[in-house]
Amino acid sequence: MTTLLARIAEHPANAIALVADPVTVSYGELREAVDAFAARLLAGREDLAEERVAMLLPAGPDYVTTLLAIWRAGGVAVPLAKAAAAGELEYALGTARASRLVTSGEFVEKIGPTAAALGIEIVAPGQRGSPRDLPEVAPERRAMMLFTSGTTSRPKGV
């Protein structure tokens, strides 16, 4: 994960990093957004220390920024499937032991009550934290938990 973030830093600030028609995001904008959201996720802590942060977002700049910010803050990203039923989302959030959920728009209505029942804080993507030093995250640290399809039994977090 640190290697990916280092590779992003190698690109010129004005080079295009993301294209999500009609929006384009430069590497400089991406780095700034990732660091600001990582600071928001840290909320004064030094390191998320592999805290599990779930995310339910459509594909696009917010998805990329959120994923990278979770890693930049030292967390474990738990991407959730947009098409999953409410029961599947509840199972994934509980199994992952997610402490926070990054989501917005239509997904808040879909998953908000479940998150509240599980005591999971909902965070909107793109929120900015106070500028701060961010942790050095070793590449050996865990970075992501995905759930299997569950075709033969209940999905498993891997």
PDB file of C-alpha atoms in Angstrom:
ATOM      1  CA  MET A   1       0.000   0.000   0.000  1.00  0.00           C
ATOM      2  CA  THR A   2       2.802   2.419   0.763  1.00  0.00           C
ATOM      3  CA  THR A   3       4.293   1.527  -2.617  1.00  0.00           C
ATOM      4  CA  LEU A   4       1.085   2.524  -4.414  1.00  0.00           C
ATOM      5  CA  LEU A   5       0.928   5.840  -2.579  1.00  0.00           C
ATOM      6  CA  ALA A   6       4.605   6.444  -3.360  1.00  0.00           C
ATOM      7  CA  ARG A   7       3.951   5.757  -7.044  1.00  0.00           C
ATOM      8  CA  ILE A   8       1.142   8.315  -7.049  1.00  0.00           C
ATOM      9  CA  ALA A   9       3.545  10.869  -5.553  1.00  0.00           C
ATOM     10  CA  GLU A  10       5.984  10.334  -8.443  1.00  0.00           C
ATOM     11  CA  HIS A  11       3.633  11.884 -11.010  1.00  0.00           C
ATOM     12  CA  PRO A  12       3.628  15.612 -11.774  1.00  0.00           C
ATOM     13  CA  ALA A  13       0.921  17.467  -9.846  1.00  0.00           C
ATOM     14  CA  ASN A  14      -0.800  18.672 -13.026  1.00  0.00           C
ATOM     15  CA  ALA A  15      -0.862  15.259 -14.773  1.00  0.00           C
ATOM     16  CA  ILE A  16      -4.296  13.638 -15.029  1.00  0.00           C
ATOM     17  CA  ALA A  17      -4.810  10.832 -12.521  1.00  0.00           C
ATOM     18  CA  LEU A  18      -8.525  10.072 -12.910  1.00  0.00           C
ATOM     19  CA  VAL A  19     -11.124  10.614 -15.583  1.00  0.00           C
ATOM     20  CA  ALA A  20     -14.766  10.139 -14.617  1.00  0.00           C
ATOM     21  CA  ASP A  21     -16.530  11.991 -17.400  1.00  0.00           C
ATOM     22  CA  PRO A  22     -17.033  14.928 -17.127  1.00  0.00           C
ATOM     23  CA  VAL A  23     -14.699  15.177 -14.097  1.00  0.00           C
ATOM     24  CA  THR A  24     -10.918  14.944 -14.315  1.00  0.00           C
ATOM     25  CA  VAL A  25      -8.674  14.837 -11.263  1.00  0.00           C
ATOM     26  CA  SER A  26      -4.965  15.663 -11.356  1.00  0.00           C
ATOM     27  CA  TYR A  27      -2.388  13.810  -9.298  1.00  0.00           C
ATOM     28  CA  GLY A  28      -1.914  16.947  -7.199  1.00  0.00           C
ATOM     29  CA  GLU A  29      -5.652  17.154  -6.493  1.00  0.00           C
ATOM     30  CA  LEU A  30      -5.776  13.435  -5.745  1.00  0.00           C
ATOM     31  CA  ARG A  31      -2.868  13.620  -3.292  1.00  0.00           C
ATOM     32  CA  GLU A  32      -4.420  16.637  -1.552  1.00  0.00           C
ATOM     33  CA  ALA A  33      -7.841  14.967  -1.294  1.00  0.00           C
ATOM     34  CA  VAL A  34      -6.372  11.695  -0.016  1.00  0.00           C
ATOM     35  CA  ASP A  35      -4.294  13.427   2.675  1.00  0.00           C
ATOM     36  CA  ALA A  36      -7.216  15.648   3.774  1.00  0.00           C
ATOM     37  CA  PHE A  37      -9.637  12.712   4.030  1.00  0.00           C
ATOM     38  CA  ALA A  38      -7.012  10.556   5.772  1.00  0.00           C
ATOM     39  CA  ALA A  39      -6.635  13.343   8.354  1.00  0.00           C
ATOM     40  CA  ARG A  40     -10.446  13.365   8.789  1.00  0.00           C
ATOM     41  CA  LEU A  41     -10.476   9.594   9.309  1.00  0.00           C
ATOM     42  CA  LEU A  42      -7.678   9.854  11.866  1.00  0.00           C
ATOM     43  CA  ALA A  43      -9.624  12.491  13.837  1.00  0.00           C
ATOM     44  CA  GLY A  44      -6.606  13.298  15.993  1.00  0.00           C
ATOM     45  CA  ARG A  45      -5.253   9.748  16.276  1.00  0.00           C
ATOM     46  CA  GLU A  46      -1.725   8.928  15.165  1.00  0.00           C
ATOM     47  CA  ASP A  47      -2.654   5.822  13.124  1.00  0.00           C
ATOM     48  CA  LEU A  48      -5.822   3.838  12.433  1.00  0.00           C
ATOM     49  CA  ALA A  49      -3.795   0.734  13.355  1.00  0.00           C
ATOM     50  CA  GLU A  50      -5.691  -1.497  10.908  1.00  0.00           C
ATOM     51  CA  GLU A  51      -9.120  -0.280  12.031  1.00  0.00           C
ATOM     52  CA  ARG A  52     -11.679  -1.550   9.550  1.00  0.00           C
ATOM     53  CA  VAL A  53     -13.422   1.174   7.597  1.00  0.00           C
ATOM     54  CA  ALA A  54     -16.223   0.028   5.297  1.00  0.00           C
ATOM     55  CA  MET A  55     -17.098   1.872   2.116  1.00  0.00           C
ATOM     56  CA  LEU A  56     -20.254   1.798   0.018  1.00  0.00           C
ATOM     57  CA  LEU A  57     -19.776   4.180  -2.886  1.00  0.00           C
ATOM     58  CA  PRO A  58     -20.297   4.262  -6.642  1.00  0.00           C
ATOM     59  CA  ALA A  59     -17.249   4.001  -8.898  1.00  0.00           C
ATOM     60  CA  GLY A  60     -15.575   7.370  -9.347  1.00  0.00           C
ATOM     61  CA  PRO A  61     -13.213   9.854  -7.710  1.00  0.00           C
ATOM     62  CA  ASP A  62     -14.800   9.519  -4.231  1.00  0.00           C
ATOM     63  CA  TYR A  63     -14.272   5.750  -4.341  1.00  0.00           C
ATOM     64  CA  VAL A  64     -10.606   6.081  -5.278  1.00  0.00           C
ATOM     65  CA  THR A  65      -9.957   8.885  -2.791  1.00  0.00           C
ATOM     66  CA  THR A  66     -11.682   6.996   0.032  1.00  0.00           C
ATOM     67  CA  LEU A  67      -9.797   3.759  -0.614  1.00  0.00           C
ATOM     68  CA  LEU A  68      -6.428   5.525  -0.731  1.00  0.00           C
ATOM     69  CA  ALA A  69      -7.239   7.690   2.324  1.00  0.00           C
ATOM     70  CA  ILE A  70      -8.109   4.623   4.410  1.00  0.00           C
ATOM     71  CA  TRP A  71      -4.749   3.112   3.493  1.00  0.00           C
ATOM     72  CA  ARG A  72      -2.935   6.435   3.999  1.00  0.00           C
ATOM     73  CA  ALA A  73      -4.334   6.620   7.547  1.00  0.00           C
ATOM     74  CA  GLY A  74      -3.297   3.019   8.324  1.00  0.00           C
ATOM     75  CA  GLY A  75      -6.743   1.442   8.088  1.00  0.00           C
ATOM     76  CA  VAL A  76      -8.157  -1.660   6.431  1.00  0.00           C
ATOM     77  CA  ALA A  77     -10.655  -0.893   3.667  1.00  0.00           C
ATOM     78  CA  VAL A  78     -13.819  -3.012   3.514  1.00  0.00           C
ATOM     79  CA  PRO A  79     -15.501  -2.319   0.151  1.00  0.00           C
ATOM     80  CA  LEU A  80     -19.159  -3.322   0.100  1.00  0.00           C
ATOM     81  CA  ALA A  81     -21.136  -4.329  -2.980  1.00  0.00           C
ATOM     82  CA  LYS A  82     -23.631  -1.716  -4.191  1.00  0.00           C
ATOM     83  CA  ALA A  83     -26.072  -4.429  -5.265  1.00  0.00           C
ATOM     84  CA  ALA A  84     -25.999  -6.313  -1.953  1.00  0.00           C
ATOM     85  CA  ALA A  85     -29.262  -6.701  -0.063  1.00  0.00           C
ATOM     86  CA  ALA A  86     -29.633  -5.043   3.352  1.00  0.00           C
ATOM     87  CA  GLY A  87     -29.136  -8.378   5.143  1.00  0.00           C
ATOM     88  CA  GLU A  88     -25.909  -9.053   3.255  1.00  0.00           C
ATOM     89  CA  LEU A  89     -24.604  -5.584   4.110  1.00  0.00           C
ATOM     90  CA  GLU A  90     -25.458  -6.088   7.776  1.00  0.00           C
ATOM     91  CA  TYR A  91     -23.652  -9.435   7.769  1.00  0.00           C
ATOM     92  CA  ALA A  92     -20.554  -7.933   6.114  1.00  0.00           C
ATOM     93  CA  LEU A  93     -20.407  -4.931   8.470  1.00  0.00           C
ATOM     94  CA  GLY A  94     -20.784  -7.130  11.538  1.00  0.00           C
ATOM     95  CA  THR A  95     -18.361  -9.793  10.370  1.00  0.00           C
ATOM     96  CA  ALA A  96     -15.739  -7.209   9.411  1.00  0.00           C
ATOM     97  CA  ARG A  97     -16.212  -5.401  12.745  1.00  0.00           C
ATOM     98  CA  ALA A  98     -16.208  -2.104  10.858  1.00  0.00           C
ATOM     99  CA  SER A  99     -16.092   0.960  13.073  1.00  0.00           C
ATOM    100  CA  ARG A 100     -16.990   3.447  10.354  1.00  0.00           C
ATOM    101  CA  LEU A 101     -18.734   3.459   7.014  1.00  0.00           C
ATOM    102  CA  VAL A 102     -17.976   5.903   4.222  1.00  0.00           C
ATOM    103  CA  THR A 103     -21.087   6.353   2.106  1.00  0.00           C
ATOM    104  CA  SER A 104     -23.358   8.988   0.645  1.00  0.00           C
ATOM    105  CA  GLY A 105     -26.474   9.676  -1.382  1.00  0.00           C
ATOM    106  CA  GLU A 106     -28.885   6.841  -1.998  1.00  0.00           C
ATOM    107  CA  PHE A 107     -26.729   4.410  -0.024  1.00  0.00           C
ATOM    108  CA  VAL A 108     -27.269   6.269   3.256  1.00  0.00           C
ATOM    109  CA  GLU A 109     -30.969   5.398   3.072  1.00  0.00           C
ATOM    110  CA  LYS A 110     -30.147   1.794   2.222  1.00  0.00           C
ATOM    111  CA  ILE A 111     -27.574   1.149   4.942  1.00  0.00           C
ATOM    112  CA  GLY A 112     -28.008   3.979   7.463  1.00  0.00           C
ATOM    113  CA  PRO A 113     -30.392   2.146   9.822  1.00  0.00           C
ATOM    114  CA  THR A 114     -28.175  -0.943   9.815  1.00  0.00           C
ATOM    115  CA  ALA A 115     -25.067   1.121  10.564  1.00  0.00           C
ATOM    116  CA  ALA A 116     -26.874   2.898  13.397  1.00  0.00           C
ATOM    117  CA  ALA A 117     -28.056  -0.406  14.891  1.00  0.00           C
ATOM    118  CA  LEU A 118     -24.472  -1.712  14.821  1.00  0.00           C
ATOM    119  CA  GLY A 119     -23.049   1.510  16.298  1.00  0.00           C
ATOM    120  CA  ILE A 120     -21.100   2.290  13.130  1.00  0.00           C
ATOM    121  CA  GLU A 121     -20.353   5.944  12.401  1.00  0.00           C
ATOM    122  CA  ILE A 122     -21.301   7.127   8.915  1.00  0.00           C
ATOM    123  CA  VAL A 123     -18.772   9.440   7.278  1.00  0.00           C
ATOM    124  CA  ALA A 124     -19.405  11.318   4.034  1.00  0.00           C
ATOM    125  CA  PRO A 125     -16.645  11.038   1.440  1.00  0.00           C
ATOM    126  CA  GLY A 126     -14.535  14.085   0.808  1.00  0.00           C
ATOM    127  CA  GLN A 127     -14.685  15.521   4.317  1.00  0.00           C
ATOM    128  CA  ARG A 128     -11.475  17.272   5.205  1.00  0.00           C
ATOM    129  CA  GLY A 129      -9.519  16.944   8.393  1.00  0.00           C
ATOM    130  CA  SER A 130      -7.049  19.424   9.811  1.00  0.00           C
ATOM    131  CA  PRO A 131      -3.662  19.293   8.072  1.00  0.00           C
ATOM    132  CA  ARG A 132      -1.316  17.028   9.986  1.00  0.00           C
ATOM    133  CA  ASP A 133       1.512  14.575   9.704  1.00  0.00           C
ATOM    134  CA  LEU A 134       0.211  11.264   8.472  1.00  0.00           C
ATOM    135  CA  PRO A 135       1.565   7.899   9.618  1.00  0.00           C
ATOM    136  CA  GLU A 136       4.216   5.910   7.827  1.00  0.00           C
ATOM    137  CA  VAL A 137       2.430   2.686   6.925  1.00  0.00           C
ATOM    138  CA  ALA A 138       4.589  -0.370   6.287  1.00  0.00           C
ATOM    139  CA  PRO A 139       3.792  -2.364   3.134  1.00  0.00           C
ATOM    140  CA  GLU A 140       3.387  -5.518   5.269  1.00  0.00           C
ATOM    141  CA  ARG A 141       0.287  -4.147   6.976  1.00  0.00           C
ATOM    142  CA  ARG A 142      -3.146  -5.454   6.096  1.00  0.00           C
ATOM    143  CA  ALA A 143      -5.002  -3.173   3.696  1.00  0.00           C
ATOM    144  CA  MET A 144      -8.285  -4.674   2.526  1.00  0.00           C
ATOM    145  CA  MET A 145     -10.990  -7.138   3.460  1.00  0.00           C
ATOM    146  CA  LEU A 146     -13.185  -8.444   0.658  1.00  0.00           C
ATOM    147  CA  PHE A 147     -16.093 -10.854   0.975  1.00  0.00           C
ATOM    148  CA  THR A 148     -16.370 -14.028  -1.095  1.00  0.00           C
ATOM    149  CA  SER A 149     -19.466 -14.530  -3.235  1.00  0.00           C
ATOM    150  CA  GLY A 150     -21.032 -16.967  -0.790  1.00  0.00           C
ATOM    151  CA  THR A 151     -22.218 -19.358  -3.505  1.00  0.00           C
ATOM    152  CA  THR A 152     -21.707 -22.482  -1.375  1.00  0.00           C
ATOM    153  CA  SER A 153     -22.255 -20.986   2.081  1.00  0.00           C
ATOM    154  CA  ARG A 154     -22.247 -17.600   3.801  1.00  0.00           C
ATOM    155  CA  PRO A 155     -19.728 -15.112   2.371  1.00  0.00           C
ATOM    156  CA  LYS A 156     -16.376 -15.039   4.115  1.00  0.00           C
ATOM    157  CA  GLY A 157     -14.193 -12.020   4.757  1.00  0.00           C
ATOM    158  CA  VAL A 158     -10.796 -12.582   3.153  1.00  0.00           C
TER     159      VAL A 158
END
